[in-house]
Short mmCIF file of C-alpha atoms in Angstrom, two decimals:
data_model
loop_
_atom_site.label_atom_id
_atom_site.label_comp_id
_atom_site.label_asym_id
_atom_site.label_seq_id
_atom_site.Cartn_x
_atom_site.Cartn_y
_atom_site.Cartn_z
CA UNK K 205 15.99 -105.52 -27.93
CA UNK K 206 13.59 -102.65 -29.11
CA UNK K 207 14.47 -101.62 -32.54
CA UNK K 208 13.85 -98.01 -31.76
CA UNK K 209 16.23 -98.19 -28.83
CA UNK K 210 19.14 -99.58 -30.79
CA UNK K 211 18.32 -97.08 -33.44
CA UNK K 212 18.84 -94.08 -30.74
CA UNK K 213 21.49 -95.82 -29.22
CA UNK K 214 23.09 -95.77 -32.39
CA UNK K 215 22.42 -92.60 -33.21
CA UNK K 216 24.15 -91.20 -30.14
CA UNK K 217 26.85 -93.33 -30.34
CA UNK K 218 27.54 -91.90 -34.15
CA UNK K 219 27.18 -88.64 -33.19
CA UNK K 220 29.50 -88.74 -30.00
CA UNK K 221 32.56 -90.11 -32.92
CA UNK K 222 31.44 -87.39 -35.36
CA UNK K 223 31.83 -84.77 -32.78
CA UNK K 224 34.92 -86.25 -30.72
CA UNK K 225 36.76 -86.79 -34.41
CA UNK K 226 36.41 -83.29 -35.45
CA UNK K 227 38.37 -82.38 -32.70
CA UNK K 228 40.98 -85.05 -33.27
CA UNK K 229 41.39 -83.51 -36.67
CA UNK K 230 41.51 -79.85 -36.05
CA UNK K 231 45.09 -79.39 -36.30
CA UNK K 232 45.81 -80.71 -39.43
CA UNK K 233 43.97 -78.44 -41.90
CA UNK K 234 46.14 -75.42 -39.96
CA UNK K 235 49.78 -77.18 -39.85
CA UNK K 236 50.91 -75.36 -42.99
CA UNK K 237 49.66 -72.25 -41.35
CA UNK K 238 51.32 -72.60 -38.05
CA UNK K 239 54.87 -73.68 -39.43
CA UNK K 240 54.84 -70.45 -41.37
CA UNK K 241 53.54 -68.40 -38.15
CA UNK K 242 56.04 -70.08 -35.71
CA UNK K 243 59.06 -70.85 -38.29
CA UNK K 244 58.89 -74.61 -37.71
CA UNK K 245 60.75 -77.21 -39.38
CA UNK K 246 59.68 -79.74 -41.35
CA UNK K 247 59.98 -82.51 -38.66
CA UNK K 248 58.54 -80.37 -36.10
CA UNK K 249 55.54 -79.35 -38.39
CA UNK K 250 55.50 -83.14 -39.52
CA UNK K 251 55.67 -84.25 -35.54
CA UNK K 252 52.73 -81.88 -34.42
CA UNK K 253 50.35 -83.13 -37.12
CA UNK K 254 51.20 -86.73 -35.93
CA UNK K 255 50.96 -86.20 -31.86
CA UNK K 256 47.08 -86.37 -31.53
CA UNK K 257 47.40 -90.03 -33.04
CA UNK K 258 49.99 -91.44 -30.18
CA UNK K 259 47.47 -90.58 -27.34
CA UNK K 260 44.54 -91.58 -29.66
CA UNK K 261 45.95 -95.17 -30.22
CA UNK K 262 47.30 -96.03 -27.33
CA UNK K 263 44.66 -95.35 -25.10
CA UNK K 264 41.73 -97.21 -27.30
CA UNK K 265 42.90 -100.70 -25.31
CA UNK K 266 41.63 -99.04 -21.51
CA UNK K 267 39.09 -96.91 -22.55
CA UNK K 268 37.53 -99.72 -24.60
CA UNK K 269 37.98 -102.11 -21.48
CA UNK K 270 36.29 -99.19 -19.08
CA UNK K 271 33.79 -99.10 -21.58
CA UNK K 272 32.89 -102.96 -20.85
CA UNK K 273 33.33 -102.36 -17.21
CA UNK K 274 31.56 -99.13 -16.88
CA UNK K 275 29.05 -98.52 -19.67
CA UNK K 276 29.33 -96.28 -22.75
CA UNK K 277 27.39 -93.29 -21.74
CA UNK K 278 29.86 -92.17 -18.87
CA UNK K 279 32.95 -93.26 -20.50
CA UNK K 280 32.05 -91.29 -23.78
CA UNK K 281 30.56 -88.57 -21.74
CA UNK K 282 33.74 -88.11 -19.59
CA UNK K 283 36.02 -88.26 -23.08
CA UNK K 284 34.26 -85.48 -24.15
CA UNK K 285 34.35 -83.39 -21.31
CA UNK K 286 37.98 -84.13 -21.18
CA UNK K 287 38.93 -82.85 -24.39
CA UNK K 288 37.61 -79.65 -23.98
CA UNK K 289 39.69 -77.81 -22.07
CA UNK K 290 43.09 -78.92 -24.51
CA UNK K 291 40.78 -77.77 -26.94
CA UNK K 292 40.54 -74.34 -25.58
CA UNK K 293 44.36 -74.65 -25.11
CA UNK K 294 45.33 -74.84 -28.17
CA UNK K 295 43.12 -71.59 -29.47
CA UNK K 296 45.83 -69.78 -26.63
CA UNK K 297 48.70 -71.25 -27.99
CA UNK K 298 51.26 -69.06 -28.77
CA UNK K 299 54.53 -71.38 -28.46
CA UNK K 300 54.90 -74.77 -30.41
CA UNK K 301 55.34 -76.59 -27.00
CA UNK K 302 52.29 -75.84 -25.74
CA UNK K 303 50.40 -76.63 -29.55
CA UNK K 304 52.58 -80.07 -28.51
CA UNK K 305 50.99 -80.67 -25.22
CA UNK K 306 47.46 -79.15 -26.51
CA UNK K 307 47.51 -81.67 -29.23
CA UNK K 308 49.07 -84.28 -27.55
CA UNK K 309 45.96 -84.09 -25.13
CA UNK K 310 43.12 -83.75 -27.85
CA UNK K 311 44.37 -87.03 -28.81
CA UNK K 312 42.04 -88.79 -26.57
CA UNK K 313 39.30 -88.16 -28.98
CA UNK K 314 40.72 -90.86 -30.75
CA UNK K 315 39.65 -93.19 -28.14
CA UNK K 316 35.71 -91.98 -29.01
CA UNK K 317 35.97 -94.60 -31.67
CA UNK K 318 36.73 -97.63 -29.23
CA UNK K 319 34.36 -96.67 -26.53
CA UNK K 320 31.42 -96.51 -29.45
CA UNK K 321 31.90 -99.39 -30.71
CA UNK K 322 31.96 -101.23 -27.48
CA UNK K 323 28.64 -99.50 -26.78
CA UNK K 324 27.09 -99.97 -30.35
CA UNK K 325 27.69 -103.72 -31.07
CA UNK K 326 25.76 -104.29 -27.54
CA UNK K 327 22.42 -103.42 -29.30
CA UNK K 328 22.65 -105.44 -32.33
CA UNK K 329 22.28 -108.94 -33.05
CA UNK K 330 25.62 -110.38 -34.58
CA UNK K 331 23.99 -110.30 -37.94
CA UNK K 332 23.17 -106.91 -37.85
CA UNK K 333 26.51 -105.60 -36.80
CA UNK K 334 28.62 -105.40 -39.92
CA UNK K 335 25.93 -102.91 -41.17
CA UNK K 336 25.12 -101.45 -37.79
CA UNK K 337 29.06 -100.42 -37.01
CA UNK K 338 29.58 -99.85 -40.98
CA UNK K 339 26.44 -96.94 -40.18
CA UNK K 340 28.80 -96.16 -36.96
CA UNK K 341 32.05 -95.58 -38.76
CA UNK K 342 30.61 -92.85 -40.61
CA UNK K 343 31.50 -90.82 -37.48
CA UNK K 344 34.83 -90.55 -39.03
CA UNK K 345 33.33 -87.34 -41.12
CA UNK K 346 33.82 -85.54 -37.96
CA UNK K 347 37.08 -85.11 -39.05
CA UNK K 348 35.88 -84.03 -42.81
CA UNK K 349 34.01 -81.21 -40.87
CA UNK K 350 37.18 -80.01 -39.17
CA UNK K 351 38.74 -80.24 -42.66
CA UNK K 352 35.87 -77.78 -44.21
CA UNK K 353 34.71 -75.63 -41.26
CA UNK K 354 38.56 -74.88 -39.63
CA UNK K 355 40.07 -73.24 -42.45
CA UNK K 356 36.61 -71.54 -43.49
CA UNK K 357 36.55 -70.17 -39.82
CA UNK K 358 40.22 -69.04 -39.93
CA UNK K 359 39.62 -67.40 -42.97
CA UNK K 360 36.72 -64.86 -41.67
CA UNK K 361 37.33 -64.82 -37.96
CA UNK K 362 40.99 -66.39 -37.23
CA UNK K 363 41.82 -70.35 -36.98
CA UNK K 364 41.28 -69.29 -32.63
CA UNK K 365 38.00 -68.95 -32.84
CA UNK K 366 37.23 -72.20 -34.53
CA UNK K 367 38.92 -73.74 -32.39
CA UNK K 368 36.73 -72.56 -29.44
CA UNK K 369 34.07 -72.82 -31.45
CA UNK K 370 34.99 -76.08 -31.68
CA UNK K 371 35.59 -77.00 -27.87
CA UNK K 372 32.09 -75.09 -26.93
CA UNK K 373 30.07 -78.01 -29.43
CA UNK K 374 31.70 -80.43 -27.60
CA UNK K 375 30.61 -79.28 -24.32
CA UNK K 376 27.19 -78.85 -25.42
CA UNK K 377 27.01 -82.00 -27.10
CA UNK K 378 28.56 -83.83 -24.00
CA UNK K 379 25.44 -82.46 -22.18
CA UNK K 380 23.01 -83.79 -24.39
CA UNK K 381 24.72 -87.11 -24.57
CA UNK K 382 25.18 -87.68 -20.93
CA UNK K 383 21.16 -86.77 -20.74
CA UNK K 384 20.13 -88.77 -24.06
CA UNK K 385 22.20 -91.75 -24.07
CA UNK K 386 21.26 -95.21 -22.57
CA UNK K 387 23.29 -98.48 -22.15
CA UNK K 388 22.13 -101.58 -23.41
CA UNK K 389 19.97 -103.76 -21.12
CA UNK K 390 22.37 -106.33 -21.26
CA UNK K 391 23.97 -107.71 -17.99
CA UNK K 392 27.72 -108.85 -17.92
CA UNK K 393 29.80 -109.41 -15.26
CA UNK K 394 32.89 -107.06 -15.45
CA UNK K 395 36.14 -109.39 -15.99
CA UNK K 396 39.34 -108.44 -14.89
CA UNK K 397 42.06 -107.27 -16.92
CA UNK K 398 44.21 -110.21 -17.27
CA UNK K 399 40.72 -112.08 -18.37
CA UNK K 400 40.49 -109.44 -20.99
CA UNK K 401 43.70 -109.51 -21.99
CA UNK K 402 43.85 -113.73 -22.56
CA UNK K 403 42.51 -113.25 -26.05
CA UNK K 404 45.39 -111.74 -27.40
CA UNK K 405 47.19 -115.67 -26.50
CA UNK K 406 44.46 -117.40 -27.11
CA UNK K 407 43.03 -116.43 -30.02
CA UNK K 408 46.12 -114.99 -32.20
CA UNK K 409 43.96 -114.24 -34.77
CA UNK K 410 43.16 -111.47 -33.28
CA UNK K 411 46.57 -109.55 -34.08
CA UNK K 412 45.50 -110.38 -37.83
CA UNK K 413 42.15 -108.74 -37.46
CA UNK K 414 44.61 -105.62 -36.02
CA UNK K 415 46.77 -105.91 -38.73
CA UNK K 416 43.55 -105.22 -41.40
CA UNK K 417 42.45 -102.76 -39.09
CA UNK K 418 46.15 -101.31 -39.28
CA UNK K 419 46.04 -101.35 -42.73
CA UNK K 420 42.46 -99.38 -43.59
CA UNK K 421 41.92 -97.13 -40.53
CA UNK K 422 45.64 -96.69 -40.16
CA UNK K 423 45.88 -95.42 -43.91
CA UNK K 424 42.89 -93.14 -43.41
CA UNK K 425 44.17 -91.34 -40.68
CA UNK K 426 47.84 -91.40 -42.39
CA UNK K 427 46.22 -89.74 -45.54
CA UNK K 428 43.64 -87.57 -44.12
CA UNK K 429 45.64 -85.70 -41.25
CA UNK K 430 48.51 -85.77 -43.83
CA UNK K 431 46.90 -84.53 -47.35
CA UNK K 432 46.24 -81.10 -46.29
CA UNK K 433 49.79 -80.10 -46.35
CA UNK K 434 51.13 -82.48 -48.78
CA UNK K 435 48.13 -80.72 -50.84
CA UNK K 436 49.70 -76.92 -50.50
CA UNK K 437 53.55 -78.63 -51.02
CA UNK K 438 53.01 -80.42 -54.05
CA UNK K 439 50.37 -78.38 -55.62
CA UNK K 440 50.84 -74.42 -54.10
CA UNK K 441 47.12 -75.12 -53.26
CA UNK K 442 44.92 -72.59 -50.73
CA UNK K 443 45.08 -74.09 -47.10
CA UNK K 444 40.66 -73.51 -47.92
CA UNK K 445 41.17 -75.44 -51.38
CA UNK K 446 43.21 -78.23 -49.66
CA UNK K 447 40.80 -78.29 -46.82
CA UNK K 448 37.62 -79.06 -48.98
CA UNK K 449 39.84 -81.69 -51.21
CA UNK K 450 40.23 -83.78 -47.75
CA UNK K 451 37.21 -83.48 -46.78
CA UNK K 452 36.05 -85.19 -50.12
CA UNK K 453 38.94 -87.70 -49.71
CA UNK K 454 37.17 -88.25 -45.86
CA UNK K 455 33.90 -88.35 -47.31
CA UNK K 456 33.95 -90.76 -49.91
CA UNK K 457 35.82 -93.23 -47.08
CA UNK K 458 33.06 -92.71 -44.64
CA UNK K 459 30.43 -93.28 -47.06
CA UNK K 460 32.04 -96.44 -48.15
CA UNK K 461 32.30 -97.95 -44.46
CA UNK K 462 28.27 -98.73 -44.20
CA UNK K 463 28.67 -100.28 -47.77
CA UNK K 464 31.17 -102.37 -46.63
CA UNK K 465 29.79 -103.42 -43.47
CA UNK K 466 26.43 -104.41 -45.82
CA UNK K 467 28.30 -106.54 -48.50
CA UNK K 468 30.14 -108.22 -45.31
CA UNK K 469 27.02 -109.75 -43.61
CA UNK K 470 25.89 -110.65 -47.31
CA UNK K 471 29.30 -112.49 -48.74
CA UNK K 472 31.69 -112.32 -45.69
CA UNK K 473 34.13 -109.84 -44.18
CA UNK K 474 37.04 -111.90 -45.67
CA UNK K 475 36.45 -111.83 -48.86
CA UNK K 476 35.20 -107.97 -49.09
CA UNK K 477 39.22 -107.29 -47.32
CA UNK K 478 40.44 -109.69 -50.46
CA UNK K 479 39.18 -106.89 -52.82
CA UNK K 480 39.85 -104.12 -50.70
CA UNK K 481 43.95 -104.83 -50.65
CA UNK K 482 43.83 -105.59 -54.34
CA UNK K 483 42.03 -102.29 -55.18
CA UNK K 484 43.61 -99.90 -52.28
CA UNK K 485 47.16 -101.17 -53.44
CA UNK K 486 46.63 -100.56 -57.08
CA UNK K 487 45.00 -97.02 -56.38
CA UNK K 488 47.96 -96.13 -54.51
CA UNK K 489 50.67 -95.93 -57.45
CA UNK K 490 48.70 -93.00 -58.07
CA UNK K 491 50.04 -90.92 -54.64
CA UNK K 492 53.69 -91.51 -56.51
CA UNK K 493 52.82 -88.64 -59.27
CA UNK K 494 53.12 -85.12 -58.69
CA UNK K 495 50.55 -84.13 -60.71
CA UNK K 496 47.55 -83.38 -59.52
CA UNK K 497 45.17 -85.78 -61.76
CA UNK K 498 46.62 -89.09 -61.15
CA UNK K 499 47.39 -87.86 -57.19
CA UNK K 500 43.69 -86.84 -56.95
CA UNK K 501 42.38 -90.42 -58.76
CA UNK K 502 44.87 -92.51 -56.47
CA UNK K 503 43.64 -90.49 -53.20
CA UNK K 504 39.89 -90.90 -53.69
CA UNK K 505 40.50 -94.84 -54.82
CA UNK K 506 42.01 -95.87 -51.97
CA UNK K 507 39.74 -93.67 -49.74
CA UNK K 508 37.25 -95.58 -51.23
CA UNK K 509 38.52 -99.48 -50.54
CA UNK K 510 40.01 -98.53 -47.29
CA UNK K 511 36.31 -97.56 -46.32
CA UNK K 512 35.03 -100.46 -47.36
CA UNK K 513 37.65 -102.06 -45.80
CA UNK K 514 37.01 -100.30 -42.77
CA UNK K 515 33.68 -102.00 -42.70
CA UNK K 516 34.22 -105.54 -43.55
CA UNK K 517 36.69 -105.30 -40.33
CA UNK K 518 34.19 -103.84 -37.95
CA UNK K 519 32.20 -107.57 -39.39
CA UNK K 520 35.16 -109.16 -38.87
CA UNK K 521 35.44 -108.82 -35.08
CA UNK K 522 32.30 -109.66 -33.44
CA UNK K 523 32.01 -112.48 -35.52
CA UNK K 524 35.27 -114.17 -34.17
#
């Protein structure tokens, strides 16, 4: 395939998960903010941090298998004219059970990452795809821009109008997606889903290969939509100082994805995930202080390794 195409292709795709993760993560940097405004508990406040990530997860099995079936460009394209209007909810919210179903429905960005990948990996040869989908994960920084540019918003204009500032970039962008984006040349028949679904018996490695992923995306998204407030509980910090702390936390782990994608087609996804347990598990102690030195050295480690990690598993896949 043209090199220039997969190049686009790629950019597009990274772009769509930047953009579609930004909105995933726009309710975190604000929870602090919104228990104090609406008197919620802990588990409530706790709960409405946590919703976009049910929707999010459980949805990446069909939208990845439309994705096959349909192409990426209208499945991502549709995803992100979906989430607007939730969106635009949740800047109207004035109850927690609407933030709920707002939130609830923004989830679906969470899917972007699925539908990407499925439409990435299509342009690359399997020895380019560690480093090709390492370059893809750095999407997650979408969510390090909600981190920085929410509470910066809020803090001149009110957290509404990010928040439809927000929605309106993601209408825009859908527009320029649906008109830039191409699928791969590559013809496939579309398989049903119980065809699809035979790997999971078949090949029971697979639930290992979810397990890793569990293990490094799931502690990303566990520490990154759950720092900011731990950040102003522990620490008293600034729901702005907190904010640009996360981001950091979500930068160095997107930064470390490509890297680990690159040192998996050079030694092998396995043994890059040896390293990354070792060093993400030792790094962690550090979350058991309250005080903010070894907390802060602890966070960044393991943002570090479970980027990496994050990478080597993305290797992992299309190679078995």
């Amino acid at each position: 395939m043209n090199n220039r195409d997969a190049t686009k292709a790629l950019f597009f795709s990274t772009l769509s998960f930047t953009v579609a993760f930004a909105v995933w993560g726009m309710i975190a940097p604000m929870a602090k903010t919104f228990q104090t405004e609406l008197g919620l508990s802990e588990t409530q406040t706790w709960t409405l941090i946590a919703i976009p990530v049910i929707l999010g997860s459980i949805m990446r099995l069909p939208m990845g298998m439309l994705t096959d079936r349909y192409g990426g460009r209208l499945v991502m394209g549709a995803l992100l004219v979906f989430v607007v209007p939730p969106a635009l909810l949740l800047s109207f919210a004035t109850s927690y059970g609407v933030m709920l179903l707002a939130g609830f429905l923004v989830g679906m960005a969470g899917t972007s990452f699925s539908i990407g990948i499925a439409f990435s990996s299509k342009w690359f040869s399997p020895e380019k795809q560690g480093t090709a989908l390492g370059i893809y994960g750095m999407g997650n920084i979408g969510q390090s821009v909600a981190l920085f540019c929410i509470p910066l918003i809020a803090a001149h204009w009110g957290w509404r109008t990010g928040y439809r500032v927000f929605a309106l970039v993601t209408l825009a962008w859908a527009i320029i997606y649906l008109l830039g984006a191409r699928n791969a040349p590559v013809k496939t028949m579309p398989k049903p889903l119980g065809e699809m679904l035979k790997v999971l018996i078949h090949q029971p490695f697979c639930w290992l290969l979810g397990l890793f992923y569990f293990v490094t995306f799931g502690g990303f998204v566990a520490l990154s939509i759950g720092l900011p407030k731990l950040l102003q509980d522990l620490f008293q910090l600034t729901r702005e100082d907190a904010g640009m702390r996360v981001a950091g936390f979500v930068l160095l782990a997107t930064l470390a994805r490509p890297m680990g994608g690159w040192l998996s087609d050079r030694i092998g996804g396995a043994k890059v995930l040896v390293g990354v347990f070792l060093g993400a598990g030792t790094l962690a102690l550090g979350l058991a202080f309250q005080h903010i030195v070894p907390f802060t050295v602890g966070a960044l480690g393991v943002a570090f390794f479970i980027g990496a990690g994050n990478g080597a598993v993305f290797k992992l896949v299309p190679q078995y």
